[in-house]
Coordinates of C-alpha atoms and ligand atoms in Angstrom, one line a residue:
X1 CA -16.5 34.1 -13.9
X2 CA -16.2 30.7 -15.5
X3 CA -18.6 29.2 -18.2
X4 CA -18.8 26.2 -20.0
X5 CA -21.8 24.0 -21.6
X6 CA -22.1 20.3 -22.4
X7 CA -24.2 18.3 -24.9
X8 CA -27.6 16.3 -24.4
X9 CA -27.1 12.6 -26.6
X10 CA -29.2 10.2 -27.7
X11 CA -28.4 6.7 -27.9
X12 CA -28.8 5.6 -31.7
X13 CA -28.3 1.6 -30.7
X14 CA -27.3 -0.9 -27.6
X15 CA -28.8 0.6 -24.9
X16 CA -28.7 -1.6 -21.4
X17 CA -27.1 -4.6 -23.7
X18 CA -23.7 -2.3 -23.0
X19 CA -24.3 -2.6 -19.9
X20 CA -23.4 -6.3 -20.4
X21 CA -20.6 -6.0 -22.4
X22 CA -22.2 -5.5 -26.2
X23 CA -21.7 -2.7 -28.1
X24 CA -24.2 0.0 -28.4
X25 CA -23.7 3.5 -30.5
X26 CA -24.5 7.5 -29.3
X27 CA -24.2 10.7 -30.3
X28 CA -23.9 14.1 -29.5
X29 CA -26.8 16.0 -29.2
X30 CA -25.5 19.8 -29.5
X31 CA -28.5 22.0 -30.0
X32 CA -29.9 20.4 -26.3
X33 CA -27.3 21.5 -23.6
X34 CA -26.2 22.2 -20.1
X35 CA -24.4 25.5 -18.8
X36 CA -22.6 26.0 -15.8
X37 CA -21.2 29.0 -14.5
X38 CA -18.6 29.3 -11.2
X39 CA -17.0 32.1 -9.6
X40 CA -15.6 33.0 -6.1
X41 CA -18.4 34.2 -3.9
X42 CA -18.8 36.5 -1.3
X43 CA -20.3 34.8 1.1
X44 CA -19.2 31.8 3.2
X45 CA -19.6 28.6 1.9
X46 CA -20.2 27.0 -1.8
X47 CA -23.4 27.0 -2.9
X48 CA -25.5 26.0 -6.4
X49 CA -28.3 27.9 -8.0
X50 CA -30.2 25.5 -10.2
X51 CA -32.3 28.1 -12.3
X52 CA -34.4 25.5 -13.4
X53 CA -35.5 24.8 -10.2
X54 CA -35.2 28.5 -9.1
X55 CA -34.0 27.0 -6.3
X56 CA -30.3 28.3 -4.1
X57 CA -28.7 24.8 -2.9
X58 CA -25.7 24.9 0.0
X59 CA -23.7 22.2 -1.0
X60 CA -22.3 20.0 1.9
X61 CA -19.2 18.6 0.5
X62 CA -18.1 16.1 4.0
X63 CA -20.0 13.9 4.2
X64 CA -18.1 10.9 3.3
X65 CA -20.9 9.0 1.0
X66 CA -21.8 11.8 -1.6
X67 CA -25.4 10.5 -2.4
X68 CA -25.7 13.9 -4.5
X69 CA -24.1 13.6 -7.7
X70 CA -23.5 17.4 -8.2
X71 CA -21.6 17.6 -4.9
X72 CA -19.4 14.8 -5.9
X73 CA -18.7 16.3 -9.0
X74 CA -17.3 19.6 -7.1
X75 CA -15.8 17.4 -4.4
X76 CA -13.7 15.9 -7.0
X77 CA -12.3 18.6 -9.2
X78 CA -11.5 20.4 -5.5
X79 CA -9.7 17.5 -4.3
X80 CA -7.7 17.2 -8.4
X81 CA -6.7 21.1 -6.9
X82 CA -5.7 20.6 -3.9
X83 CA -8.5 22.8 -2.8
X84 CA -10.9 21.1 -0.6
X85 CA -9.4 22.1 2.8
X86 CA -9.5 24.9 3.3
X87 CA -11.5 25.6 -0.2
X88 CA -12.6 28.9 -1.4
X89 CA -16.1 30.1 -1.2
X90 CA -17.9 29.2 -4.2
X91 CA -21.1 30.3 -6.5
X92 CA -21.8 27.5 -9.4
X93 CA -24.9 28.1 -11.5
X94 CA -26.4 25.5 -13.3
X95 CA -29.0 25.7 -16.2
X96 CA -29.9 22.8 -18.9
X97 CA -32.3 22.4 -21.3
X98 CA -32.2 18.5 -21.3
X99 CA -35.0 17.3 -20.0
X100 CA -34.1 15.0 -16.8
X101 CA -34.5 11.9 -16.4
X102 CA -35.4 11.0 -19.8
X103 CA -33.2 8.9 -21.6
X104 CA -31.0 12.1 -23.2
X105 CA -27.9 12.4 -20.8
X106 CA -28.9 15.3 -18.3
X107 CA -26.8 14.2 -15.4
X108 CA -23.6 13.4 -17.5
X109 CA -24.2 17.0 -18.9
X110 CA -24.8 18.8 -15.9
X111 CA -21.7 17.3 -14.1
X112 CA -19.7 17.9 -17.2
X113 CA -20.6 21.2 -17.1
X114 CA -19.9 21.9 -13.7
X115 CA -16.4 20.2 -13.7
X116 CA -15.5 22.5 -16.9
X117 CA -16.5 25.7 -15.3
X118 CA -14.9 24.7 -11.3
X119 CA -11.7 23.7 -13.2
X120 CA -11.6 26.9 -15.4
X121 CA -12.2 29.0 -12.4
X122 CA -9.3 27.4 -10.2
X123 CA -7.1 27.3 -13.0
X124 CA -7.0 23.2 -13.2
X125 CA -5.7 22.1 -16.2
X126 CA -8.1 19.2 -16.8
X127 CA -8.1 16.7 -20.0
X128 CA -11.1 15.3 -21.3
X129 CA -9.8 11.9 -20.4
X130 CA -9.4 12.8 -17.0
X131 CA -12.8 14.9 -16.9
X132 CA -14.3 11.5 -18.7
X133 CA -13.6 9.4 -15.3
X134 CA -14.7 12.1 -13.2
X135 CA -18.1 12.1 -14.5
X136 CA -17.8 8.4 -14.5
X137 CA -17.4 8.3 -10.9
X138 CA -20.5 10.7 -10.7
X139 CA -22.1 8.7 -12.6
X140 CA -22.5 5.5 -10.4
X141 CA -24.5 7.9 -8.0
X142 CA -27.1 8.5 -10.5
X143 CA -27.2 5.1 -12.1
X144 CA -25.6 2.5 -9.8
X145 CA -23.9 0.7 -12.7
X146 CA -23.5 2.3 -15.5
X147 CA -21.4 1.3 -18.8
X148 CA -20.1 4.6 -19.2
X149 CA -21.2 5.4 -22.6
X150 CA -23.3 8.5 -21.6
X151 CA -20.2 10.0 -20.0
X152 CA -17.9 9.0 -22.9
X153 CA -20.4 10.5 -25.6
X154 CA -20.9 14.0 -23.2
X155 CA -17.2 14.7 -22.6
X156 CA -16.0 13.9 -26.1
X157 CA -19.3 15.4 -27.7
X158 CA -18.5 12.6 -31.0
X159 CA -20.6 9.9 -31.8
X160 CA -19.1 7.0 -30.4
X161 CA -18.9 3.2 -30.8
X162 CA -19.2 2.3 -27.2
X163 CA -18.1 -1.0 -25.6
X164 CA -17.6 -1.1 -21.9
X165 CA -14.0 -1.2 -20.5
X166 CA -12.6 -0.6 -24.4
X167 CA -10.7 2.6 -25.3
X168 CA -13.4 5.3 -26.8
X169 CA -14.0 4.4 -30.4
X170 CA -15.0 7.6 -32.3
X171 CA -17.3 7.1 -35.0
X172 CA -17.4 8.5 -38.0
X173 CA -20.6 9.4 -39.1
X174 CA -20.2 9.8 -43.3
X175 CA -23.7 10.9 -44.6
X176 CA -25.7 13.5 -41.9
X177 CA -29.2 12.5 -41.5
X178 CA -32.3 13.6 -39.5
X179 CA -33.4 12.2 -36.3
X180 CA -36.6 13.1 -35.0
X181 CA -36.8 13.1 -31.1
X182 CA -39.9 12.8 -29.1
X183 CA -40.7 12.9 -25.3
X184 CA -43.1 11.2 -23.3
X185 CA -42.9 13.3 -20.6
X186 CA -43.0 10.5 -17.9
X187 CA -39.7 11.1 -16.0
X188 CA -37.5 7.4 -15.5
X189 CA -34.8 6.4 -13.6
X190 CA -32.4 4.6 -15.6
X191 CA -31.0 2.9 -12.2
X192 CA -34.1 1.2 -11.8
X193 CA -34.8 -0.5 -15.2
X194 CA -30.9 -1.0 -15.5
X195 CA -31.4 -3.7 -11.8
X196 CA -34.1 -5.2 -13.3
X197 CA -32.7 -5.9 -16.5
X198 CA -29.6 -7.4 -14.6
X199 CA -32.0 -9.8 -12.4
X200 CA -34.1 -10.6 -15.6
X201 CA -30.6 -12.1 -16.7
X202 CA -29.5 -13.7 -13.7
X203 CA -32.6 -15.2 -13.3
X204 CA -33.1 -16.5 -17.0
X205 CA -30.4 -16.4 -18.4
X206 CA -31.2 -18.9 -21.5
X207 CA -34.0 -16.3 -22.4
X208 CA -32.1 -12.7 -21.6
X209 CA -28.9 -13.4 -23.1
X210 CA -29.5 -13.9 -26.6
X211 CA -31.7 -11.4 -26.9
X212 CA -28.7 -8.9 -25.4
X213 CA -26.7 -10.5 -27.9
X214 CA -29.1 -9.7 -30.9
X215 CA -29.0 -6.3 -29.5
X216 CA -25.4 -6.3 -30.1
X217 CA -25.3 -7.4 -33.6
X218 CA -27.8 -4.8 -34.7
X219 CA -25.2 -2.7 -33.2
X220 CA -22.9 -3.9 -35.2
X221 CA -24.6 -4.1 -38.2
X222 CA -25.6 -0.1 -37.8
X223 CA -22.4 0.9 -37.5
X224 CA -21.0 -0.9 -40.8
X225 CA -24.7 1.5 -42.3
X226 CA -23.5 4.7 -40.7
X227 CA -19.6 4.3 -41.7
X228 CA -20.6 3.9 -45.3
X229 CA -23.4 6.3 -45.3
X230 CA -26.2 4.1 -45.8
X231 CA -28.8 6.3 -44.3
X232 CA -32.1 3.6 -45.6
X233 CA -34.5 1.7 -44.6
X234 CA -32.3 -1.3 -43.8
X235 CA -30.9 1.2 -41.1
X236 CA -34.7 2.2 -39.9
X237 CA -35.5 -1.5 -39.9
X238 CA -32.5 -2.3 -37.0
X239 CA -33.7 0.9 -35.1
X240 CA -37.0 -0.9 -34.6
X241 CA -35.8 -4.6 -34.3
X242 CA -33.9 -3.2 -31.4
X243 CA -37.1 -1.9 -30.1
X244 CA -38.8 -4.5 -30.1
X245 CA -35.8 -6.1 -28.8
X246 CA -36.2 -3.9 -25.8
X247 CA -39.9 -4.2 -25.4
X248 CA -38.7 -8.3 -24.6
X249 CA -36.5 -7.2 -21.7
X250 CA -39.3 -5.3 -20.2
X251 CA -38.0 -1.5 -20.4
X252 CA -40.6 -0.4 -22.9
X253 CA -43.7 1.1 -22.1
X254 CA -47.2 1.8 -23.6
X255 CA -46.5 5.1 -24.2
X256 CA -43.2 4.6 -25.9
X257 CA -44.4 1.6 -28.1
X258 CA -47.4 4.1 -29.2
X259 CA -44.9 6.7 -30.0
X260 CA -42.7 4.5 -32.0
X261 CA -46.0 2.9 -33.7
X262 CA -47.3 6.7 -34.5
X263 CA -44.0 7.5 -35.7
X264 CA -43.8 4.1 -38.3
X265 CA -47.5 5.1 -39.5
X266 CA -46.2 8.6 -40.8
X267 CA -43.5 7.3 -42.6
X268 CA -40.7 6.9 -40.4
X269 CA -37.7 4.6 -41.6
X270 CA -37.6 3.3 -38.1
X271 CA -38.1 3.9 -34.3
X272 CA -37.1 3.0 -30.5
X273 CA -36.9 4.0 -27.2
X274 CA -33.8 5.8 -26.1
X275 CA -31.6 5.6 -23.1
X276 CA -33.1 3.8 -19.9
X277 CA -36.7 3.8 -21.1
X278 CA -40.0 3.3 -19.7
X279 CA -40.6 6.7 -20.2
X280 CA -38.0 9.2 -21.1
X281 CA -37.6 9.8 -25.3
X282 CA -38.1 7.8 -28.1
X283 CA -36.2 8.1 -31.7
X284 CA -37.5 8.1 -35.2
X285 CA -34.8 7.9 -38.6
X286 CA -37.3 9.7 -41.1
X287 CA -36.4 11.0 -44.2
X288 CA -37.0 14.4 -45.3
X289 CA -39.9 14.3 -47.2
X290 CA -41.7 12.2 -44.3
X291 CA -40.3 14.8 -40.8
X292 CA -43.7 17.2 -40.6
X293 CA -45.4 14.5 -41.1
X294 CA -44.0 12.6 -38.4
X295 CA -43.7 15.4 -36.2
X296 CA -47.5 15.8 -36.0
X297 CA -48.2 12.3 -35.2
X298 CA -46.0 12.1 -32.7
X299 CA -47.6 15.3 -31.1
X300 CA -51.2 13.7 -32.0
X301 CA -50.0 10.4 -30.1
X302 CA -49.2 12.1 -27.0
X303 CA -45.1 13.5 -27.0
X304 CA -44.8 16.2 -25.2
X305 CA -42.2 18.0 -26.9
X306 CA -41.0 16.3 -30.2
X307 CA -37.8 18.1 -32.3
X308 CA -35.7 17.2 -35.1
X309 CA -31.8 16.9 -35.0
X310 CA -29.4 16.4 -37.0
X311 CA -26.8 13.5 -36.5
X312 CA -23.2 13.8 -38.0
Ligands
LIG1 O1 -31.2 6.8 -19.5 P1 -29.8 7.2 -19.9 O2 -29.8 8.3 -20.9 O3 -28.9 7.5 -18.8 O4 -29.2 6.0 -20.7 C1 -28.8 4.8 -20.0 C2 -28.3 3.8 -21.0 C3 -28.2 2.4 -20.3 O5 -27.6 1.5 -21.3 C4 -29.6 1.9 -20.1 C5 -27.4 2.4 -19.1 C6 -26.0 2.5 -19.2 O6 -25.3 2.9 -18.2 O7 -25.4 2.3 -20.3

């Protein structure tokens, strides 16, 4: 039997503005992951139990438009070798503590997962390059068109400095600070506030642009903070101009701007959505005298599950 795990991430920066081309900044979340487990089976057929569904899934692997990302993801590494026809009879596990649909990577990490543990268990020799544009391909069927940072962060588990169709730019993180994560529990799909952001441009583009642009500067600016160690308030104050950045193009929601309000109020250097939004997870940079405090408000305001993490 193989196993393998991936990382949940959060997105510190420059979510849907790398979409469009700006840069945005992720990292690693490696207390929050996915595990996979695959090994020959007895009986015909390949077939995924999804624990946290408690649910046994045969996995139909013909069909020529693989709508389901987890059957592309075993399509592919079968095909890399040279197994699909005839393939072997399969039993992949999956199990994840990421939360899904919620801003923090679950897909990449479940398909990450899965691809380490097929690959292991039919001896594939796979690099994380090539593993990073598998789950890239996977990741069009859960997103439509996505930049490809959550698949880059995932599959290199390192904080990255992500622009679309550049190289992977590994950043270094010099001073380790605290990040407080907090849930709304309303489940999102990223594909769907991703299309409307792209028709909010195309349809006003004197309005959308800038602000996309802004969104990469703060980028910018953050990453110049975090390679210095500047862990302060001027980095808090970016988290939450990006916010409200965000709330402009529309992919906010009340429950997310209450969270990041709630989170401020206690003493948090700064705070924003995370990943798709409009639900899914919000962020808080709060130092250490200020996380309890925090903490509770954010439970108090209505996050379902809140915890703290350390970045770098
Ligand atoms: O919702 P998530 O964690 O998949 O994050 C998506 C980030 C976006 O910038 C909104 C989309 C993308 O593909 O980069």
């Amino acid at each position: 039997m193989f196993q393998a795990s991936a990382s949940a991430k959060v997105i510190l920066f420059g979510e849907h503005a790398v979409v469009h081309g700006q840069p945005a900044i992720a990292v690693p979340v490696s207390s929050l992951r996915a595990y996979a487990t695959a090994e020959q089976a007895s009986e015909k057929g390949v077939r995924i139990h999804a624990a946290n569904l408690d649910r046994v899934i045969p996995v139909n692997l013909d069909s020529q438009m693989l709508e389901d990302g987890l059957a592309l993801v075993i399509r592919l590494i079968l095909e890399r070798a040279g197994r699909l026809n005839p393939r072997p009879d399969l039993d992949i596990a999956i199990e994840s503590d990421i939360p899904l649909a919620s801003g923090l990577g679950s897909g990449a990490a479940v398909s990450t997962a899965i691809a380490r543990a097929l690959s292991g268990a039919l001896s594939l020799s796979l690099s994380d390059d090539e593993l990073n544009e598998i789950v890239f391909e996977v990741e069009k069927t859960f997103h439509g068109t996505p930049s490809g940072i959550d698949n880059t962060v995932i599959v290199y588990e390192t904080p990255v400095y992500f622009v679309r169709s550049a190289g992977i730019e590994r950043l270094s993180i010099r001073q380790p600070f605290k990040l407080i994560i907090a849930d709304t529990g309303v489940s999102a799909p990223t594909r769907a506030a991703v299309e409307d952001v792209a028709r909010q441009l195309e349809q006003e583009p004197d309005r959308v642009q800038p602000i996309l642009v802004e969104i990469g500067d703060i980028a910018r600016t953050a990453r110049n903070y975090l390679e210095v160690g500047e862990i302060g308030p001027p980095l808090g104050e970016l988290m939450t101009r990006n916010h409200g950045l965000l709330q402009q193009i529309d992919v906010s929601s009340s429950l997310l701007d209450t969270l990041v309000a709630a989170a401020l109020r206690a003493g948090a250097l700064g705070a924003k959505l995370s990943g798709g939004g409009r639900g899914g997870n919000m962020i808080a940079l709060v130092g250490e005298a200020r996380i309890e405090a925090v903490v509770q408000s954010l439970r108090l305001a209505g996050a379902v599950r809140v915890f703290v993490t350390t970045v770098g």
